[in-house]
XYZ file of C-alpha atoms in Angstrom:
491
model
C -184.850 -73.952 -54.471
C -185.822 -74.036 -58.121
C -183.541 -71.152 -59.118
C -182.984 -71.091 -62.864
C -181.258 -68.587 -65.161
C -182.731 -67.443 -68.448
C -181.925 -69.699 -71.396
C -178.966 -68.051 -73.148
C -178.257 -65.033 -70.945
C -174.497 -65.479 -70.549
C -174.190 -62.170 -68.698
C -176.646 -63.359 -66.035
C -174.732 -66.599 -65.628
C -171.481 -64.674 -65.013
C -172.742 -61.979 -62.622
C -175.336 -63.922 -60.645
C -172.764 -65.173 -58.141
C -169.085 -65.297 -57.135
C -166.354 -63.022 -58.533
C -168.482 -61.952 -61.495
C -171.117 -60.511 -59.185
C -168.507 -58.614 -57.158
C -167.005 -57.114 -60.302
C -170.393 -56.072 -61.696
C -171.385 -54.496 -58.378
C -168.094 -52.608 -58.033
C -168.473 -51.198 -61.552
C -172.093 -50.209 -61.008
C -173.305 -52.656 -63.649
C -176.610 -54.564 -63.433
C -176.194 -57.630 -61.212
C -179.303 -59.790 -61.702
C -179.638 -63.155 -59.994
C -181.321 -66.360 -61.107
C -184.975 -66.301 -60.095
C -186.747 -68.679 -57.724
C -189.122 -70.733 -59.843
C -191.555 -73.438 -58.796
C -190.106 -76.726 -57.597
C -192.563 -79.245 -56.102
C -189.803 -80.779 -53.982
C -188.928 -77.577 -52.087
C -190.940 -75.265 -49.795
C -193.198 -72.745 -51.514
C -191.541 -69.891 -49.595
C -187.829 -69.641 -48.610
C -188.524 -68.878 -44.952
C -191.228 -67.765 -42.491
C -194.174 -65.647 -43.650
C -194.596 -62.450 -41.661
C -198.135 -61.007 -41.632
C -198.364 -57.328 -40.700
C -201.449 -55.150 -40.453
C -202.504 -51.526 -40.329
C -205.408 -51.672 -37.916
C -206.292 -49.445 -35.000
C -203.356 -50.632 -32.891
C -199.705 -51.246 -33.624
C -198.978 -53.280 -36.720
C -197.295 -56.044 -34.771
C -200.034 -56.627 -32.218
C -202.363 -59.559 -32.967
C -205.973 -58.522 -32.479
C -205.453 -54.969 -33.695
C -206.304 -55.822 -37.291
C -209.019 -58.484 -37.794
C -208.222 -58.975 -41.486
C -204.525 -59.496 -40.786
C -205.398 -61.902 -37.978
C -207.693 -63.886 -40.277
C -205.098 -64.050 -43.047
C -202.457 -65.225 -40.593
C -204.775 -67.920 -39.274
C -205.607 -69.189 -42.762
C -201.932 -69.313 -43.727
C -201.177 -71.226 -40.531
C -203.964 -73.691 -41.272
C -202.502 -74.250 -44.720
C -199.066 -75.213 -43.405
C -197.039 -72.004 -43.592
C -194.767 -70.906 -40.750
C -196.463 -67.630 -39.855
C -195.329 -64.824 -37.549
C -197.122 -61.606 -36.571
C -194.004 -59.616 -35.709
C -190.421 -59.719 -36.919
C -188.662 -59.697 -33.556
C -185.940 -62.326 -33.496
C -186.384 -63.313 -37.141
C -183.040 -63.193 -38.913
C -184.455 -64.449 -42.223
C -187.912 -63.816 -43.659
C -189.313 -65.657 -46.680
C -192.200 -63.261 -47.291
C -193.971 -60.270 -45.799
C -197.741 -59.969 -46.239
C -198.856 -56.426 -45.461
C -202.618 -56.260 -44.836
C -203.886 -52.726 -45.535
C -207.581 -53.389 -46.100
C -208.559 -51.077 -43.242
C -206.486 -48.113 -44.427
C -208.647 -44.947 -44.487
C -206.064 -42.152 -44.502
C -202.739 -42.020 -46.311
C -200.956 -41.052 -43.100
C -201.864 -44.467 -41.752
C -199.481 -46.021 -44.272
C -196.386 -44.560 -42.607
C -196.052 -46.988 -39.691
C -196.533 -50.256 -41.628
C -194.429 -48.962 -44.519
C -191.501 -48.137 -42.244
C -191.874 -51.439 -40.419
C -191.627 -53.205 -43.770
C -188.553 -51.116 -44.593
C -186.845 -52.347 -41.462
C -187.415 -55.940 -42.553
C -186.224 -55.780 -46.151
C -182.607 -56.581 -45.301
C -183.833 -59.781 -43.668
C -185.763 -60.865 -46.759
C -184.390 -64.090 -48.217
C -183.193 -64.271 -51.840
C -186.266 -64.910 -53.968
C -188.450 -63.570 -51.155
C -191.817 -61.896 -51.545
C -193.582 -58.753 -50.375
C -197.351 -58.760 -50.908
C -199.842 -56.050 -49.998
C -203.531 -56.827 -49.450
C -205.618 -53.675 -49.855
C -208.801 -52.247 -51.362
C -208.997 -50.618 -54.816
C -209.555 -46.896 -55.149
C -212.947 -46.031 -56.620
C -212.810 -45.456 -60.367
C -209.000 -45.403 -60.607
C -208.329 -49.071 -61.399
C -210.624 -48.875 -64.416
C -208.775 -45.849 -65.724
C -211.801 -43.572 -65.659
C -213.007 -40.715 -63.507
C -213.719 -41.737 -59.954
C -217.350 -42.523 -59.242
C -217.552 -41.557 -55.596
C -220.469 -41.397 -53.187
C -222.133 -37.988 -52.924
C -223.094 -35.978 -49.870
C -226.536 -37.570 -50.043
C -224.929 -40.879 -49.099
C -223.487 -39.343 -45.931
C -225.169 -36.010 -45.146
C -223.174 -35.559 -41.934
C -219.811 -35.655 -43.683
C -218.075 -32.574 -44.984
C -217.975 -32.534 -48.783
C -215.400 -31.732 -51.403
C -216.122 -29.578 -54.437
C -217.364 -32.550 -56.429
C -219.914 -33.507 -53.795
C -218.051 -36.520 -52.374
C -217.677 -36.781 -48.588
C -214.181 -35.813 -47.489
C -213.710 -39.128 -45.659
C -214.323 -40.935 -48.956
C -211.801 -38.677 -50.711
C -209.267 -39.386 -47.954
C -209.901 -43.116 -48.240
C -209.491 -43.045 -52.004
C -206.179 -41.197 -51.718
C -204.974 -43.771 -49.187
C -205.997 -46.720 -51.340
C -204.313 -45.384 -54.441
C -201.285 -44.453 -52.363
C -200.758 -48.153 -51.670
C -200.418 -48.741 -55.423
C -197.633 -46.201 -55.821
C -195.957 -47.441 -52.647
C -195.978 -51.097 -53.698
C -194.692 -50.416 -57.199
C -191.835 -48.361 -55.768
C -191.005 -51.093 -53.250
C -190.819 -53.535 -56.162
C -188.075 -51.435 -57.738
C -186.064 -51.611 -54.508
C -186.103 -55.418 -54.232
C -182.828 -57.295 -54.462
C -181.750 -60.923 -54.777
C -184.555 -61.882 -57.145
C -187.237 -60.877 -54.618
C -190.481 -59.391 -55.878
C -193.280 -57.170 -54.558
C -196.876 -57.468 -55.731
C -200.333 -56.657 -54.432
C -203.873 -57.986 -54.242
C -206.743 -55.498 -54.482
C -209.851 -56.864 -52.776
C -213.142 -55.262 -53.810
C -215.354 -53.736 -51.142
C -217.733 -56.351 -49.800
C -215.304 -59.194 -50.517
C -213.613 -60.805 -47.528
C -209.860 -60.471 -47.110
C -209.806 -64.267 -46.885
C -211.969 -64.911 -49.964
C -210.882 -67.969 -51.985
C -209.239 -65.955 -54.759
C -207.370 -63.800 -52.245
C -205.884 -66.971 -50.780
C -205.346 -68.373 -54.272
C -203.651 -65.155 -55.320
C -201.445 -65.361 -52.246
C -200.485 -68.911 -53.204
C -199.480 -67.754 -56.652
C -197.609 -64.616 -55.600
C -195.785 -66.318 -52.708
C -194.635 -69.203 -54.885
C -191.991 -69.529 -57.568
C -194.793 -69.633 -60.135
C -194.808 -65.818 -60.071
C -191.043 -65.438 -60.557
C -191.293 -62.842 -63.361
C -194.366 -61.022 -62.004
C -193.231 -57.881 -60.183
C -194.895 -54.603 -59.232
C -198.322 -55.905 -60.291
C -201.788 -56.230 -58.749
C -204.368 -58.990 -58.849
C -207.889 -57.588 -58.503
C -210.302 -59.904 -56.671
C -213.835 -58.847 -57.488
C -215.920 -61.611 -55.930
C -215.976 -64.387 -53.334
C -216.148 -67.032 -56.082
C -213.872 -70.039 -55.742
C -213.456 -73.272 -53.808
C -213.854 -72.956 -50.056
C -211.215 -75.689 -49.723
C -208.536 -73.059 -50.397
C -209.069 -71.894 -46.826
C -207.406 -75.036 -45.514
C -205.081 -76.209 -48.290
C -203.520 -74.933 -51.540
C -204.638 -76.504 -54.820
C -201.583 -78.719 -55.168
C -199.744 -79.750 -58.326
C -202.785 -80.564 -60.500
C -205.248 -77.686 -60.093
C -206.516 -78.158 -63.668
C -207.330 -81.852 -63.281
C -209.571 -83.063 -66.143
C -210.207 -79.522 -67.436
C -210.582 -79.368 -71.219
C -208.444 -76.437 -72.366
C -207.691 -75.300 -75.914
C -204.368 -73.587 -76.651
C -204.005 -71.838 -80.007
C -200.582 -71.330 -81.561
C -199.399 -74.346 -79.582
C -196.834 -75.878 -81.949
C -193.832 -73.932 -80.703
C -192.544 -71.155 -78.464
C -194.686 -69.821 -75.645
C -197.735 -71.731 -76.891
C -195.917 -75.055 -76.636
C -194.793 -74.259 -73.093
C -198.353 -73.296 -72.136
C -199.688 -76.598 -73.479
C -197.032 -78.623 -71.653
C -197.559 -76.874 -68.308
C -201.360 -77.128 -68.473
C -200.980 -80.847 -69.218
C -198.604 -81.208 -66.252
C -201.256 -79.554 -64.073
C -203.841 -82.154 -65.095
C -205.634 -80.497 -68.004
C -206.804 -82.286 -71.138
C -205.083 -79.991 -73.603
C -206.301 -79.463 -77.170
C -203.339 -77.960 -79.083
C -204.282 -75.891 -82.142
C -202.033 -74.418 -84.818
C -201.962 -73.740 -88.545
C -201.788 -76.780 -90.858
C -198.269 -75.752 -91.915
C -197.119 -76.510 -88.355
C -198.587 -79.998 -88.599
C -195.460 -81.990 -87.736
C -194.428 -80.192 -84.500
C -198.112 -79.928 -83.547
C -198.613 -83.654 -84.017
C -195.435 -84.468 -82.079
C -196.597 -82.294 -79.186
C -200.038 -83.900 -79.175
C -198.498 -87.385 -79.118
C -196.311 -86.464 -76.161
C -199.319 -85.081 -74.301
C -201.496 -88.040 -75.190
C -204.118 -85.926 -76.900
C -205.477 -85.119 -80.368
C -204.306 -81.927 -82.050
C -206.421 -79.709 -84.279
C -204.646 -78.244 -87.339
C -206.582 -75.035 -87.960
C -206.110 -71.477 -89.164
C -207.667 -69.384 -86.372
C -208.711 -66.734 -88.906
C -211.065 -69.192 -90.639
C -214.667 -67.952 -90.377
C -215.769 -71.171 -88.673
C -212.687 -71.672 -86.456
C -214.654 -71.376 -83.221
C -217.311 -73.803 -84.385
C -214.678 -76.358 -85.384
C -212.864 -76.002 -82.043
C -216.127 -76.495 -80.176
C -217.112 -79.565 -82.189
C -213.653 -81.081 -81.688
C -213.925 -80.648 -77.909
C -217.538 -81.837 -77.706
C -216.823 -84.930 -79.789
C -213.897 -86.002 -77.604
C -214.776 -84.626 -74.177
C -218.366 -83.404 -74.289
C -217.445 -79.852 -73.312
C -214.838 -77.093 -73.295
C -213.654 -75.544 -70.023
C -211.090 -72.998 -71.168
C -209.306 -71.446 -74.114
C -205.956 -69.697 -74.311
C -205.826 -67.296 -77.243
C -202.071 -67.504 -77.781
C -201.800 -67.547 -81.601
C -200.229 -64.338 -82.813
C -197.999 -62.797 -85.438
C -195.828 -59.693 -85.859
C -195.360 -57.641 -89.018
C -193.242 -54.792 -87.668
C -192.686 -51.620 -89.650
C -192.591 -47.906 -88.926
C -196.055 -46.510 -89.538
C -194.817 -44.307 -92.382
C -193.746 -47.498 -94.183
C -196.683 -49.675 -93.143
C -198.965 -51.160 -95.802
C -202.524 -52.411 -95.462
C -201.561 -56.083 -95.628
C -199.142 -55.840 -92.685
C -201.562 -53.906 -90.538
C -204.687 -55.903 -91.311
C -203.065 -59.346 -91.017
C -201.818 -58.659 -87.490
C -205.241 -57.464 -86.359
C -206.896 -60.458 -88.012
C -204.786 -63.079 -86.212
C -204.133 -61.380 -82.881
C -207.513 -59.814 -82.095
C -210.268 -60.487 -84.591
C -209.777 -64.271 -84.442
C -210.023 -64.459 -80.624
C -213.125 -62.254 -80.735
C -214.831 -64.398 -83.375
C -213.819 -67.720 -81.807
C -215.009 -66.694 -78.347
C -218.322 -65.480 -79.724
C -218.844 -68.817 -81.498
C -217.930 -70.812 -78.390
C -220.368 -68.882 -76.224
C -223.219 -69.670 -78.601
C -223.260 -73.212 -77.171
C -224.186 -74.356 -73.617
C -221.132 -76.648 -73.707
C -219.097 -73.494 -73.015
C -220.839 -72.639 -69.730
C -218.233 -71.807 -67.112
C -215.672 -70.997 -69.828
C -212.338 -69.550 -68.712
C -210.813 -67.298 -71.382
C -207.207 -66.123 -71.259
C -205.857 -63.858 -73.987
C -202.226 -63.081 -74.752
C -201.739 -59.332 -74.613
C -198.328 -57.644 -74.469
C -196.598 -54.785 -72.722
C -196.450 -53.287 -76.234
C -200.224 -53.007 -76.093
C -200.017 -51.206 -72.746
C -197.049 -48.879 -73.213
C -196.692 -48.885 -77.010
C -193.551 -49.793 -78.926
C -191.721 -48.108 -81.770
C -192.370 -49.827 -85.092
C -195.248 -51.903 -83.699
C -198.349 -49.767 -84.190
C -200.236 -52.734 -85.651
C -199.072 -55.200 -82.995
C -199.664 -52.755 -80.134
C -203.174 -52.032 -81.386
C -203.946 -55.744 -81.616
C -202.665 -56.496 -78.117
C -204.417 -53.490 -76.604
C -207.522 -54.930 -78.248
C -207.070 -58.104 -76.171
C -206.995 -55.999 -72.998
C -210.281 -54.391 -74.022
C -211.750 -57.733 -75.059
C -211.305 -59.428 -71.678
C -212.510 -56.377 -69.766
C -215.770 -56.360 -71.728
C -216.138 -60.153 -71.691
C -215.885 -60.396 -67.907
C -219.521 -59.499 -67.062
C -220.808 -61.604 -69.968
C -218.943 -64.682 -68.770
C -219.788 -64.016 -65.122
C -223.443 -64.706 -65.927
C -222.384 -68.198 -67.032
C -219.865 -68.892 -64.280
C -216.804 -68.064 -66.358
C -213.965 -65.560 -66.356
C -211.936 -63.610 -68.910
C -208.421 -62.338 -68.279
C -205.256 -61.551 -70.172
C -201.541 -61.987 -69.597
C -199.177 -59.318 -70.954
C -195.625 -60.651 -71.335
C -192.643 -58.350 -71.458
C -189.252 -59.454 -72.787
C -189.402 -63.260 -72.871
C -186.514 -65.476 -73.969
C -187.811 -67.166 -77.136
C -186.502 -68.093 -80.578
C -187.909 -64.790 -81.815
C -186.120 -62.622 -79.247
C -182.920 -64.630 -79.787
C -182.805 -63.149 -83.296
C -182.621 -59.587 -81.947
C -179.095 -58.134 -82.329
C -177.025 -58.914 -79.224
C -176.590 -55.331 -77.973
C -180.308 -54.558 -78.250
C -181.164 -57.877 -76.627
C -178.932 -57.145 -73.638
C -180.517 -53.709 -73.158
C -184.024 -55.142 -73.419
C -183.207 -57.758 -70.771
C -182.071 -55.162 -68.229
C -184.993 -52.734 -68.596
C -187.028 -54.196 -65.762
C -186.726 -54.416 -62.001
C -185.397 -57.997 -62.163
C -182.845 -56.999 -64.837
C -183.327 -60.101 -66.990
C -185.633 -61.670 -69.529
C -188.428 -63.980 -68.493
C -188.990 -67.538 -69.676
C -191.952 -68.967 -71.602
C -192.579 -70.950 -68.420
C -193.278 -67.699 -66.552
C -196.043 -66.797 -68.996
C -197.458 -70.312 -68.807
C -197.537 -70.242 -65.004
C -199.592 -67.042 -64.972
C -202.030 -68.463 -67.522
C -202.432 -71.700 -65.576
C -203.256 -69.709 -62.447
C -205.908 -67.645 -64.245
C -207.499 -70.837 -65.603
C -207.687 -72.416 -62.148
C -210.429 -72.265 -59.530
C -208.081 -70.221 -57.361
C -208.661 -67.305 -59.756
C -212.458 -67.688 -59.962
C -212.921 -64.273 -58.336
C -210.536 -62.543 -60.768
C -211.969 -61.438 -64.117
C -211.558 -58.665 -66.651
C -207.931 -58.146 -65.618
C -204.632 -58.019 -67.482
C -201.676 -59.386 -65.525
C -198.260 -58.245 -66.698
C -195.510 -60.876 -66.700
C -192.672 -58.505 -67.394
C -190.438 -58.234 -64.327
C -191.866 -54.714 -63.865
C -190.770 -53.357 -67.211
C -189.547 -49.806 -66.702
C -190.402 -48.389 -70.131
C -193.698 -46.756 -71.048
C -196.935 -46.765 -69.066
């Protein structure tokens, strides 16, 4: 089933099965299991997909929830074994809970409890996915911008002037977020729970909703837990309604990956190549040998380049235009750390991290967008959970990664005018050469501080990036997707 343990996590190897697991459980110790990752030779889901709704009738009755019915039909058309009620099912591969019609928080009780009754039947590596609408103003982190009484004069109004039914609806929608994230912390056996927030006016079966379902149902999302994909438009290939994208969704796409010579960047380049992309690996000249070796293995031409060079974007663009005539995507992966407590931080440490991690992606993207060859550009930046929750001794790094979150949010409307998207991926604890140097005790603690109780792999980060570069994510932009196993520390 594509289950694979983290690289050197000996504890996981011991407790994931057999006597070691029994001992860990009896002692109340963490008992993580190897995660279900993508394997093209096995089914995408380890069992039937159960689609539940929260319409005007009971959640198990087809016809009571049009959106749930439509989702079930599309999943059937695309080859999944789909059920509308759990009666007689001893094993469930995934539960899709359609809550797009939820208008009052009390309406969550019945579908939530029905889901609860099914969790013991969820297969190892199973999935729970909610499909709902975003609360007004909350997802963006600002004050809610709600309709006023003038929009609905007949409705009773709250103190702020918003109709009470809109206030009720907003409470219900945001309630789904808290519910889903709590469900994610209750998953066992490597199962995960995630959600898709579908903007008002966008169909529950829009291409990127179906594409997001593909991603979240599959092993490609193994280390994504307790997170939401926000679908803001109907953009995307209509063909997703009848069939997933397959193994090469990036066929012939020209994609640049910075910091590609080693670590997460190397894994990103290899996975994008495996998915059909023409990868342009970029790294500093000092990494010339591993960069050249990677390029030879991928059958492409590398570009030795310091991303902080004032003309880095221009040189990347010319390289792509000369060889391919265009550029379709860029992954801003290059990054450095210069950790120090702020009281001991000097200007060089602080400024150098900002220069590589944030200022270079900003400058390069601006230079790329100055040319029509970048129309339709897909931008993915590497953020970090440190930039979301903060991290002791990483004020410079956290600031730089938070800057990436802000960058993609602001770029989204700019790129939308040219058919492109901008998103970020925020990894948590990922098993790399860098994290392998952390003292063993601290490394073990860091691995267990998430709902999946283990570190992720560079592959997990690469899978999320590949999804965001694909047509399946054409309706997703301005978002930051955490690949952290639902890290339990900080925001």
